[in-house]
Coordinates of C-alpha atoms and ligand atoms in Angstrom, one line a residue:
M1 CA -13.2 20.8 1.7
T2 CA -12.3 18.6 4.8
E3 CA -13.7 15.5 5.2
L4 CA -14.0 14.0 8.6
Y5 CA -11.8 11.0 8.4
Q6 CA -9.1 13.9 8.2
M7 CA -9.6 15.9 11.4
T8 CA -8.0 15.4 15.0
I9 CA -10.2 14.1 18.3
H10 CA -10.4 17.4 19.3
E11 CA -11.9 18.8 16.6
L12 CA -14.4 15.8 16.4
H13 CA -15.3 15.4 19.5
D14 CA -17.0 19.3 19.1
L15 CA -19.0 18.2 16.4
L16 CA -20.1 15.2 18.2
K17 CA -21.0 17.4 20.7
Q18 CA -22.0 20.2 19.2
R19 CA -24.5 17.5 16.9
K20 CA -22.8 18.5 13.8
A21 CA -21.2 15.0 13.0
S22 CA -22.3 11.9 14.4
S23 CA -19.9 8.8 15.3
R24 CA -21.8 6.8 12.3
E25 CA -20.7 9.3 9.9
I26 CA -17.4 9.8 10.8
T27 CA -16.7 5.8 11.3
Q28 CA -19.0 5.7 7.9
S29 CA -16.4 8.7 6.5
V30 CA -13.1 6.6 7.9
Y31 CA -13.7 3.2 5.8
Q32 CA -14.6 4.5 3.2
R33 CA -11.3 6.2 3.1
I34 CA -10.0 2.8 4.2
E35 CA -11.2 1.6 0.9
A36 CA -9.9 4.0 -1.2
V37 CA -6.1 3.9 0.2
E38 CA -6.0 0.7 2.6
G39 CA -4.9 -1.7 -0.4
M40 CA -1.8 0.0 -1.1
V41 CA -1.9 0.8 2.8
H42 CA -1.9 -2.1 4.1
A43 CA -2.3 -0.5 7.6
Y44 CA -4.1 -3.3 9.3
I45 CA -4.4 -7.4 9.7
T46 CA -8.5 -7.1 10.9
L47 CA -11.0 -4.6 10.4
T48 CA -13.8 -4.9 12.3
R49 CA -16.4 -2.5 10.1
D50 CA -19.7 -4.3 11.7
T51 CA -18.6 -4.1 15.4
A52 CA -17.3 -0.5 14.7
M53 CA -20.9 0.6 13.4
K54 CA -22.6 -1.2 16.3
Q55 CA -20.4 0.3 18.2
A56 CA -20.6 3.7 16.8
A57 CA -24.1 3.7 17.3
A58 CA -23.9 2.6 21.3
A59 CA -21.3 6.0 21.6
D60 CA -24.2 8.4 19.2
E61 CA -26.8 7.0 22.2
K62 CA -24.6 8.0 24.3
I63 CA -23.9 11.6 23.9
K64 CA -27.5 12.1 23.0
R65 CA -27.3 11.0 27.0
G66 CA -25.7 14.1 27.4
E67 CA -22.5 12.0 28.8
I68 CA -19.8 12.7 25.8
E69 CA -16.5 12.0 27.1
P70 CA -13.2 13.3 25.5
L71 CA -13.0 9.6 23.4
T72 CA -16.6 8.7 23.1
G73 CA -17.1 8.0 19.1
I74 CA -14.0 8.9 18.3
P75 CA -12.3 5.7 15.2
L76 CA -9.1 4.2 16.6
A77 CA -7.5 1.8 15.6
I78 CA -5.5 -1.1 17.9
K79 CA -2.5 -2.6 17.3
D80 CA -2.7 -6.1 16.6
I81 CA -0.6 -7.3 20.3
L82 CA -3.2 -5.8 22.5
C83 CA -6.3 -8.4 24.0
T84 CA -9.7 -7.4 22.2
T85 CA -12.8 -9.9 23.2
G86 CA -14.2 -12.4 20.5
I87 CA -11.6 -10.2 17.8
K88 CA -8.4 -11.9 16.5
T89 CA -5.4 -10.6 18.1
T90 CA -2.0 -12.3 15.8
C91 CA 0.8 -10.2 16.8
G92 CA 1.7 -10.1 13.5
S93 CA 2.8 -14.3 13.7
K94 CA 1.4 -17.2 12.2
I95 CA 1.4 -18.9 15.1
L96 CA -1.2 -16.7 16.8
E97 CA -3.3 -16.6 13.4
N98 CA -6.4 -17.7 14.1
F99 CA -6.3 -16.5 18.4
V100 CA -8.8 -14.8 19.6
P101 CA -9.1 -14.0 23.5
P102 CA -11.5 -13.9 25.5
Y103 CA -10.4 -10.6 27.6
D104 CA -9.8 -7.5 26.9
A105 CA -6.9 -5.4 27.9
T106 CA -7.2 -2.7 30.6
V107 CA -6.1 -0.6 27.8
I108 CA -9.4 -1.5 25.4
Q109 CA -11.6 -2.3 28.5
K110 CA -11.0 1.9 29.3
L111 CA -11.5 2.8 26.1
K112 CA -14.7 1.1 25.8
A113 CA -15.9 2.7 29.0
Q114 CA -15.7 6.1 27.4
C115 CA -17.5 4.5 24.1
A116 CA -14.6 5.0 21.3
V117 CA -15.1 3.1 18.5
F118 CA -12.8 0.1 17.8
V119 CA -11.8 0.0 13.2
G120 CA -9.4 -2.5 13.6
K121 CA -7.0 -4.6 14.4
T122 CA -2.9 -2.8 12.1
N123 CA -0.2 -4.3 11.3
M124 CA 2.6 -5.4 13.1
D125 CA 6.5 -6.5 13.6
E126 CA 6.3 -10.2 14.7
F127 CA 5.4 -10.0 18.0
A128 CA 7.1 -6.1 18.0
M129 CA 10.3 -7.4 16.6
G130 CA 11.9 -5.2 14.5
S131 CA 11.7 -1.7 13.0
S132 CA 10.3 -2.0 9.5
T133 CA 7.1 -4.2 10.1
E134 CA 8.1 -6.5 7.2
T135 CA 9.1 -9.4 10.2
S136 CA 4.7 -9.6 9.8
S137 CA 3.8 -13.0 8.6
F138 CA 0.9 -10.6 6.7
G139 CA 3.2 -8.9 4.5
P140 CA 4.9 -5.4 5.2
T141 CA 3.0 -2.1 5.8
G142 CA 3.5 1.0 3.3
N143 CA 4.2 4.2 4.8
P144 CA 2.2 6.7 3.0
W145 CA 4.7 9.0 2.3
D146 CA 5.7 6.2 0.0
L147 CA 4.6 3.0 -1.0
E148 CA 8.0 1.7 -1.1
R149 CA 9.4 2.9 2.1
V150 CA 8.9 0.8 4.7
P151 CA 6.6 2.7 8.1
G152 CA 8.9 1.9 11.0
G153 CA 8.2 -0.2 13.2
S154 CA 7.0 -2.5 15.1
S155 CA 3.9 -0.4 15.4
G156 CA 3.9 0.2 11.6
G157 CA 0.2 -0.8 11.1
S158 CA -1.2 2.0 13.6
A159 CA 1.8 5.1 12.3
A160 CA 0.8 4.2 8.8
A161 CA -2.4 3.8 9.5
V162 CA -2.8 7.2 11.4
A163 CA -0.4 9.4 8.7
A164 CA -2.9 7.8 6.2
D165 CA -6.2 9.0 7.5
E166 CA -7.4 5.5 8.1
C167 CA -8.2 6.0 11.8
I168 CA -8.8 8.9 14.2
A169 CA -6.3 8.0 16.8
S170 CA -4.4 4.5 17.4
L171 CA -2.6 2.5 20.1
G172 CA 0.9 1.3 20.0
T173 CA 3.5 -0.3 21.6
D174 CA 6.9 0.1 22.4
T175 CA 9.7 -1.6 23.8
G176 CA 13.1 -0.2 22.5
G177 CA 11.1 2.5 20.2
S178 CA 8.4 1.4 18.2
I179 CA 6.4 3.8 18.5
R180 CA 8.0 6.6 18.4
Q181 CA 10.8 5.8 15.3
P182 CA 7.4 4.6 13.3
A183 CA 5.8 7.9 13.9
A184 CA 9.2 9.6 13.0
C185 CA 8.4 7.7 9.7
C186 CA 4.8 7.9 8.8
G187 CA 5.0 11.8 10.2
V188 CA 2.5 11.5 13.1
V189 CA 2.8 12.5 17.0
G190 CA 4.0 8.6 18.9
I191 CA 4.2 8.8 22.4
K192 CA 6.1 5.9 25.2
P193 CA 5.3 7.0 28.6
T194 CA 7.0 5.8 31.6
Y195 CA 7.3 2.3 31.9
G196 CA 4.1 1.5 34.7
R197 CA 1.9 4.5 33.9
V198 CA 0.0 2.7 31.8
S199 CA -0.9 -1.3 32.0
R200 CA 0.2 -3.8 30.1
F201 CA -2.3 -6.0 31.3
G202 CA -3.4 -8.0 27.9
L203 CA -0.8 -6.6 26.3
V204 CA 1.2 -9.5 24.5
A205 CA 5.2 -9.6 26.4
F206 CA 8.2 -9.2 24.4
A207 CA 10.1 -7.9 26.9
S208 CA 8.1 -7.4 30.3
S209 CA 10.4 -5.0 31.6
L210 CA 11.0 -3.0 28.9
D211 CA 7.5 -2.9 26.9
Q212 CA 5.5 0.4 27.6
I213 CA 1.1 1.2 25.6
G214 CA 0.9 4.6 24.0
P215 CA -0.3 6.7 21.8
F216 CA -0.5 7.7 17.6
T217 CA -1.8 11.2 16.7
K218 CA -2.4 13.7 14.1
D219 CA -1.0 16.2 17.1
V220 CA 0.4 17.0 20.4
T221 CA -3.1 17.3 21.9
D222 CA -4.8 14.3 20.7
A223 CA -2.0 12.6 22.1
A224 CA -2.3 14.6 25.4
L225 CA -6.1 13.1 25.2
V226 CA -6.0 9.9 24.7
M227 CA -3.1 9.3 27.3
N228 CA -5.7 10.9 30.1
G229 CA -7.8 7.8 28.4
I230 CA -5.4 4.9 28.9
S231 CA -3.6 5.6 31.8
G232 CA -3.4 5.1 35.6
Y233 CA -3.1 2.3 38.3
D234 CA -4.1 -1.8 37.4
P235 CA -3.7 -3.7 40.0
Q236 CA -3.7 -6.6 37.1
D237 CA -0.2 -5.4 36.3
S238 CA 1.8 -5.6 39.1
T239 CA 4.2 -3.3 37.4
S240 CA 1.6 -0.7 37.2
V241 CA 2.4 2.6 39.5
N242 CA -0.5 3.6 41.7
R243 CA 0.4 7.3 41.4
E244 CA -3.1 10.4 40.2
V245 CA -3.1 10.8 36.7
P246 CA -3.3 14.5 35.7
D247 CA -4.9 15.6 33.4
Y248 CA -2.5 16.2 30.5
T249 CA -4.4 18.1 28.9
G250 CA -4.2 20.9 31.4
C251 CA 0.0 21.8 30.2
L252 CA -0.2 22.1 27.1
I253 CA 1.0 25.7 27.2
A254 CA 2.5 27.0 24.3
D255 CA 5.3 28.1 25.8
V256 CA 9.3 26.4 26.6
K257 CA 10.3 30.0 28.8
G258 CA 12.1 28.9 31.8
L259 CA 12.9 24.7 30.2
T260 CA 16.6 23.6 29.6
L261 CA 17.1 21.1 27.0
G262 CA 19.5 19.2 26.8
I263 CA 22.0 17.6 23.5
P264 CA 23.5 14.9 24.5
R265 CA 27.1 15.4 22.9
E266 CA 27.3 11.7 22.4
Y267 CA 24.8 11.2 19.8
L268 CA 25.6 14.4 17.5
A269 CA 28.6 12.8 17.7
T270 CA 26.8 9.4 16.5
D271 CA 28.0 8.3 13.1
G272 CA 25.0 7.2 10.3
V273 CA 23.0 10.6 11.5
D274 CA 21.6 11.6 8.4
P275 CA 22.8 15.3 7.3
E276 CA 19.3 16.5 6.8
V277 CA 17.7 14.7 9.7
E278 CA 20.7 16.5 11.6
K279 CA 20.1 19.9 10.1
A280 CA 15.9 19.3 10.4
V281 CA 16.7 18.7 14.8
R282 CA 19.3 21.2 14.6
D283 CA 16.8 24.3 13.6
A284 CA 13.2 22.3 15.8
L285 CA 16.2 22.9 18.9
R286 CA 16.8 27.1 17.6
V287 CA 12.5 27.4 17.0
L288 CA 13.0 26.0 20.7
E289 CA 15.2 28.4 22.0
K290 CA 12.8 31.1 20.1
Q291 CA 10.8 30.5 22.5
G292 CA 12.5 31.0 25.3
A293 CA 14.7 27.1 25.9
T294 CA 17.9 27.2 27.4
L295 CA 19.9 24.9 25.3
K296 CA 22.5 22.7 27.2
E297 CA 25.2 20.3 26.2
I298 CA 25.1 16.9 28.6
S299 CA 26.1 14.1 28.5
L300 CA 25.3 10.5 29.0
P301 CA 28.7 8.3 28.5
H302 CA 27.4 5.1 28.5
T303 CA 25.0 5.2 25.7
E304 CA 27.0 3.8 23.4
Y305 CA 26.8 0.6 25.5
A306 CA 22.4 0.8 25.4
V307 CA 22.3 -1.1 21.9
A308 CA 24.0 -3.9 23.1
V309 CA 22.5 -3.5 26.3
Y310 CA 18.9 -4.0 24.7
Y311 CA 20.0 -6.6 22.9
L312 CA 20.8 -9.0 25.4
I313 CA 18.2 -8.1 27.8
A314 CA 15.3 -7.9 25.7
P315 CA 16.0 -11.5 23.8
A316 CA 16.7 -12.5 27.2
E317 CA 12.6 -11.9 28.3
A318 CA 11.4 -12.5 25.1
S319 CA 13.2 -15.9 25.2
S320 CA 11.3 -16.6 28.2
N321 CA 8.0 -15.1 28.1
L322 CA 7.5 -16.9 23.9
A323 CA 8.3 -20.5 25.9
R324 CA 4.3 -20.4 26.5
Y325 CA 3.8 -20.9 22.4
D326 CA 4.3 -24.8 22.3
G327 CA 0.9 -25.5 20.3
V328 CA -0.3 -26.5 23.5
K329 CA -2.4 -24.0 25.1
Y330 CA -2.5 -21.3 22.3
G331 CA -2.6 -20.9 18.6
Y332 CA -1.1 -23.2 16.1
R333 CA -0.1 -26.3 16.3
T334 CA 1.2 -28.3 13.8
P335 CA -1.1 -30.8 12.7
G336 CA -0.2 -34.6 12.5
D337 CA 0.2 -37.2 15.5
A338 CA 4.0 -36.8 16.0
S339 CA 5.4 -36.8 19.6
L340 CA 5.3 -34.0 22.3
R341 CA 8.3 -33.4 21.4
E342 CA 8.3 -33.0 18.2
M343 CA 5.5 -31.6 17.9
Y344 CA 6.2 -28.8 20.0
E345 CA 9.6 -28.7 18.0
T346 CA 7.8 -28.9 14.9
T347 CA 4.4 -26.1 15.9
R348 CA 7.7 -23.3 17.1
S349 CA 9.5 -24.1 13.8
E350 CA 6.8 -24.1 11.6
G351 CA 5.1 -20.9 13.8
F352 CA 7.3 -18.3 14.5
G353 CA 9.4 -16.7 11.5
A354 CA 13.2 -16.4 11.1
E355 CA 14.1 -12.8 13.5
V356 CA 11.5 -14.6 15.7
K357 CA 13.7 -17.5 16.4
R358 CA 16.6 -15.2 16.0
R359 CA 15.2 -13.0 19.0
I360 CA 14.4 -16.5 21.2
M361 CA 18.0 -18.1 20.6
L362 CA 20.1 -15.3 21.7
G363 CA 18.3 -15.3 24.5
T364 CA 18.4 -18.7 25.4
Y365 CA 21.6 -18.4 25.1
A366 CA 22.3 -15.5 26.8
L367 CA 20.6 -16.4 29.7
S368 CA 22.0 -20.0 29.9
A369 CA 24.2 -21.4 32.7
G370 CA 27.9 -20.5 32.1
Y371 CA 27.2 -17.5 29.9
Y372 CA 24.3 -16.2 32.7
D373 CA 26.9 -13.4 34.1
A374 CA 28.9 -12.5 31.0
Y375 CA 25.8 -11.3 29.2
Y376 CA 22.9 -11.4 30.4
K377 CA 24.0 -10.3 34.2
K378 CA 26.4 -7.9 32.5
A379 CA 24.2 -6.1 30.6
S380 CA 21.8 -5.3 33.9
Q381 CA 24.7 -3.9 35.4
V382 CA 25.3 -1.8 32.5
R383 CA 21.5 -0.7 32.4
T384 CA 21.6 0.2 35.6
L385 CA 25.1 2.9 34.6
I386 CA 22.5 4.0 31.8
C387 CA 19.8 5.0 34.4
G388 CA 22.2 6.3 36.4
D389 CA 24.0 8.8 33.5
F390 CA 19.9 9.6 32.7
E391 CA 19.7 10.5 36.5
Q392 CA 22.4 12.8 36.4
A393 CA 21.3 14.9 33.4
F394 CA 18.6 15.3 35.2
T395 CA 20.0 17.7 37.4
S396 CA 20.9 20.0 35.1
C397 CA 18.1 19.4 32.4
D398 CA 14.3 18.9 32.5
L399 CA 14.4 17.2 28.4
I400 CA 16.5 15.3 26.8
V401 CA 16.1 16.4 23.1
T402 CA 17.4 14.4 20.1
P403 CA 16.5 12.8 16.4
T404 CA 14.2 10.1 17.4
A405 CA 15.4 7.9 14.5
P406 CA 18.8 8.4 12.7
T407 CA 17.5 8.4 9.0
P408 CA 14.5 9.2 7.0
P409 CA 12.1 6.2 5.9
F410 CA 14.5 3.2 4.2
R411 CA 13.3 1.3 1.3
L412 CA 11.5 -2.0 2.1
G413 CA 14.3 -4.5 1.9
E414 CA 16.5 -2.6 2.0
K415 CA 18.0 -3.8 5.9
L416 CA 15.8 -7.1 6.0
N417 CA 18.7 -9.3 5.7
N418 CA 20.8 -7.3 7.7
P419 CA 19.8 -7.1 11.6
L420 CA 22.4 -4.8 12.7
Q421 CA 21.4 -2.4 10.6
M422 CA 17.8 -3.0 11.2
Y423 CA 18.9 -2.7 15.1
L424 CA 20.9 0.5 15.0
S425 CA 17.0 2.4 14.1
D426 CA 16.6 2.3 17.5
I427 CA 19.7 3.9 18.1
F428 CA 18.2 6.9 20.3
T429 CA 14.7 5.2 20.9
I430 CA 16.2 2.6 23.2
P431 CA 17.9 4.3 26.3
A432 CA 14.5 6.0 27.1
N433 CA 12.8 1.8 27.6
L434 CA 16.3 0.6 29.5
A435 CA 15.9 3.5 31.4
G436 CA 11.4 3.5 31.5
L437 CA 11.8 6.9 30.7
P438 CA 8.4 9.0 28.4
G439 CA 10.0 9.7 25.3
I440 CA 7.5 11.3 22.1
S441 CA 8.6 12.2 18.5
I442 CA 7.2 15.3 17.0
P443 CA 7.3 15.7 12.8
C444 CA 10.5 18.7 12.8
G445 CA 10.8 18.2 9.2
F446 CA 11.0 16.2 5.9
S447 CA 13.9 14.9 4.2
S448 CA 14.7 16.3 0.3
Q449 CA 12.6 13.4 -1.0
G450 CA 10.1 14.6 0.8
L451 CA 10.3 11.8 3.9
P452 CA 9.0 13.1 7.6
I453 CA 11.9 13.4 10.3
G454 CA 11.0 13.2 13.7
L455 CA 12.3 15.0 16.5
H456 CA 12.9 13.1 19.9
I457 CA 11.9 14.7 23.4
A458 CA 12.9 12.3 26.6
G459 CA 11.9 13.2 30.0
N460 CA 12.3 12.2 34.0
L461 CA 11.2 9.4 34.9
F462 CA 6.2 10.5 34.4
A463 CA 7.2 13.9 33.1
E464 CA 5.1 13.6 30.2
E465 CA 4.2 17.1 31.2
T466 CA 6.9 18.5 30.8
I467 CA 7.2 16.9 27.4
L468 CA 4.3 17.0 26.0
R469 CA 4.7 21.1 27.0
C470 CA 7.4 21.5 24.8
A471 CA 6.6 19.2 22.0
Y472 CA 2.7 21.4 21.6
C473 CA 5.0 24.5 22.1
F474 CA 6.7 23.6 18.5
E475 CA 4.2 22.4 17.1
N476 CA 2.6 25.5 17.3
H477 CA 5.4 27.3 15.9
T478 CA 5.6 25.0 13.2
E479 CA 3.8 23.6 10.6
W480 CA 4.8 20.5 10.0
H481 CA 2.1 18.1 11.5
L482 CA 0.0 19.8 8.8
K483 CA 1.4 18.4 6.1
K484 CA -0.4 15.2 4.8
P485 CA 1.5 12.4 2.0
P486 CA 0.3 12.4 -1.3
L487 CA -1.8 9.8 -1.2
T488 CA -5.0 9.5 -3.7
Ligands
LIG1 N1 13.3 -2.2 17.2 C1 13.3 -2.9 18.1 C2 13.2 -4.5 18.1 O1 13.0 -4.7 17.0 C3 12.3 -2.2 19.1 C4 11.1 -2.6 18.9 C5 9.9 -2.4 19.8 O2 9.9 -1.4 20.2 N2 9.1 -3.0 20.1 O3 13.3 -5.3 18.4

C-alpha cells in the first residue's frame, strides 16, 4: 500500500479535495516517516511538530470551508536559510545557532497564505557554501540512496528530505548549483528559477547577485505547483522582477516537438565527467529526440572560466554580506569582556567554520584596493562574456541540456579536504547563476552502484515554462522519478 508520506503534492491535493485524507493525517504520516528514518538521514536541523500539527488543523478548517488551494495542507520542509517567524534560522552555522527571526521570508508568507504545513528546517552547508552539506555546524546529512555518500549541497537536507519521503516537497536555494546538484545526487526534481522570479526577501544573503530560491519535488508537476506558489514580484526585494507569473502547470504537455535542444560542445569535452553520467545523459537526449526534439551542437566558448569567475564574485559578495555577523547585531557572541575589536575577532573566529572563513578571506582579497581591478573587476567582465555566450546560443536553440553534476554522489569526507575538487561539482550549474538563467535537474538514470544521475535543462531568462515542458515530457517517457531509495 502506498503511504501518505510517499505521495506527491498533486496526489495528496486530490485526496484532500475529495476528503479522503485530512492534512492532519498526512502530517502525522510524514512525522512517522521522520521518526523511522531521520536518525539515519539527518535531513533536518529543527523539527516543528507542534506548530505543524496546528497548521494542519487550520488547513483542514480551510478545506472544510471549500477554500482549498494547491498547497493547502501539504507538509513542506524549508532550508534553514529562509527566515521563519519564531523558528530558529541557523544557516547551518554556529554563529546563528540561536537566531530566531522576527519575520517571515516572502516565500514563507506566500506558502502560509495557502495554509501549507511546515515540517521543519533542513540541514545545509554553512551559509550555503559547499556542495556536500558537510560544512554544516550541525553534522552532515546522509544520501538516502547510500548513507555513506553525500546528498550534494548546499541544500542537501532539503533534497534528502524529499528523497527519503520525510516531507512532500521542500525549498532550497541555489547560488551556484545548490538546488540542482543535490537534486541530482538524491534523485529528485529541483529548479533554480530565473534571477528575480522569486523574492529573496528573508533569504539570508550569501551572494546577492546569484542567490535564488526554488523547489525540490518528487515530480515535475509538483515543481510547477510550488513555482506557482512562490513566484512573483515583491516590492521588498529590489531585484525581484515585476512580470506576470504564468500558471506553470499550463505548460505540462508531454511533447517536445519543435523544440531545439542545444548540446554545448565544451561541456561534453570536460575532463572529469564520469562515463556513466555521460551515458545516462546521452540516453536521455535520445529519449527527447524520439519525442520530436531536434538536437543541435552549440558553443559556449567562455564557460571554461565560469568556475573561476564564480569563485571571485561569490566570495566577494559573501565577504560583504557576512560582515554583519559581528557579535553585536545577530547571533553568537564570544563570552567574556574583551575589547570591542577583540570581541569582533574572537566572535567571528569561533562562530564561522573553515569554508566560510576561506570565502571571506578570498572575497576580501579580491575586493581590496590594488587587487580589485585584477580580480573582481576582471571577473565581472568575464561574467558579461558568459552572459553573451548564452544570448548567442539562444538565438539557435530553445534549451541547453547537460549533465547536472560531473559525477554521481561521492563519499562523505572524500572531497572535504580538497576545496578545488569540491568546487568542480558545480561546473555545469554555475554558468546559469552567473547569467541569471533558470535551470532544472531531473532524474535521468542510475550508476552501476545504484546512485542517482541528474539531467540539467537550462533555458533563456523567464523560460521556466519551456524547461518544465521538456522535463515533463522526459518524465512521461521514463520511470526514473518513480524509483525510491532502499531506506527501511
Ligand atoms: N557549491 C557552490 C558553493 O559552494 C554553490 C553553493 C550554492 O549554490 N549555494 O559556493
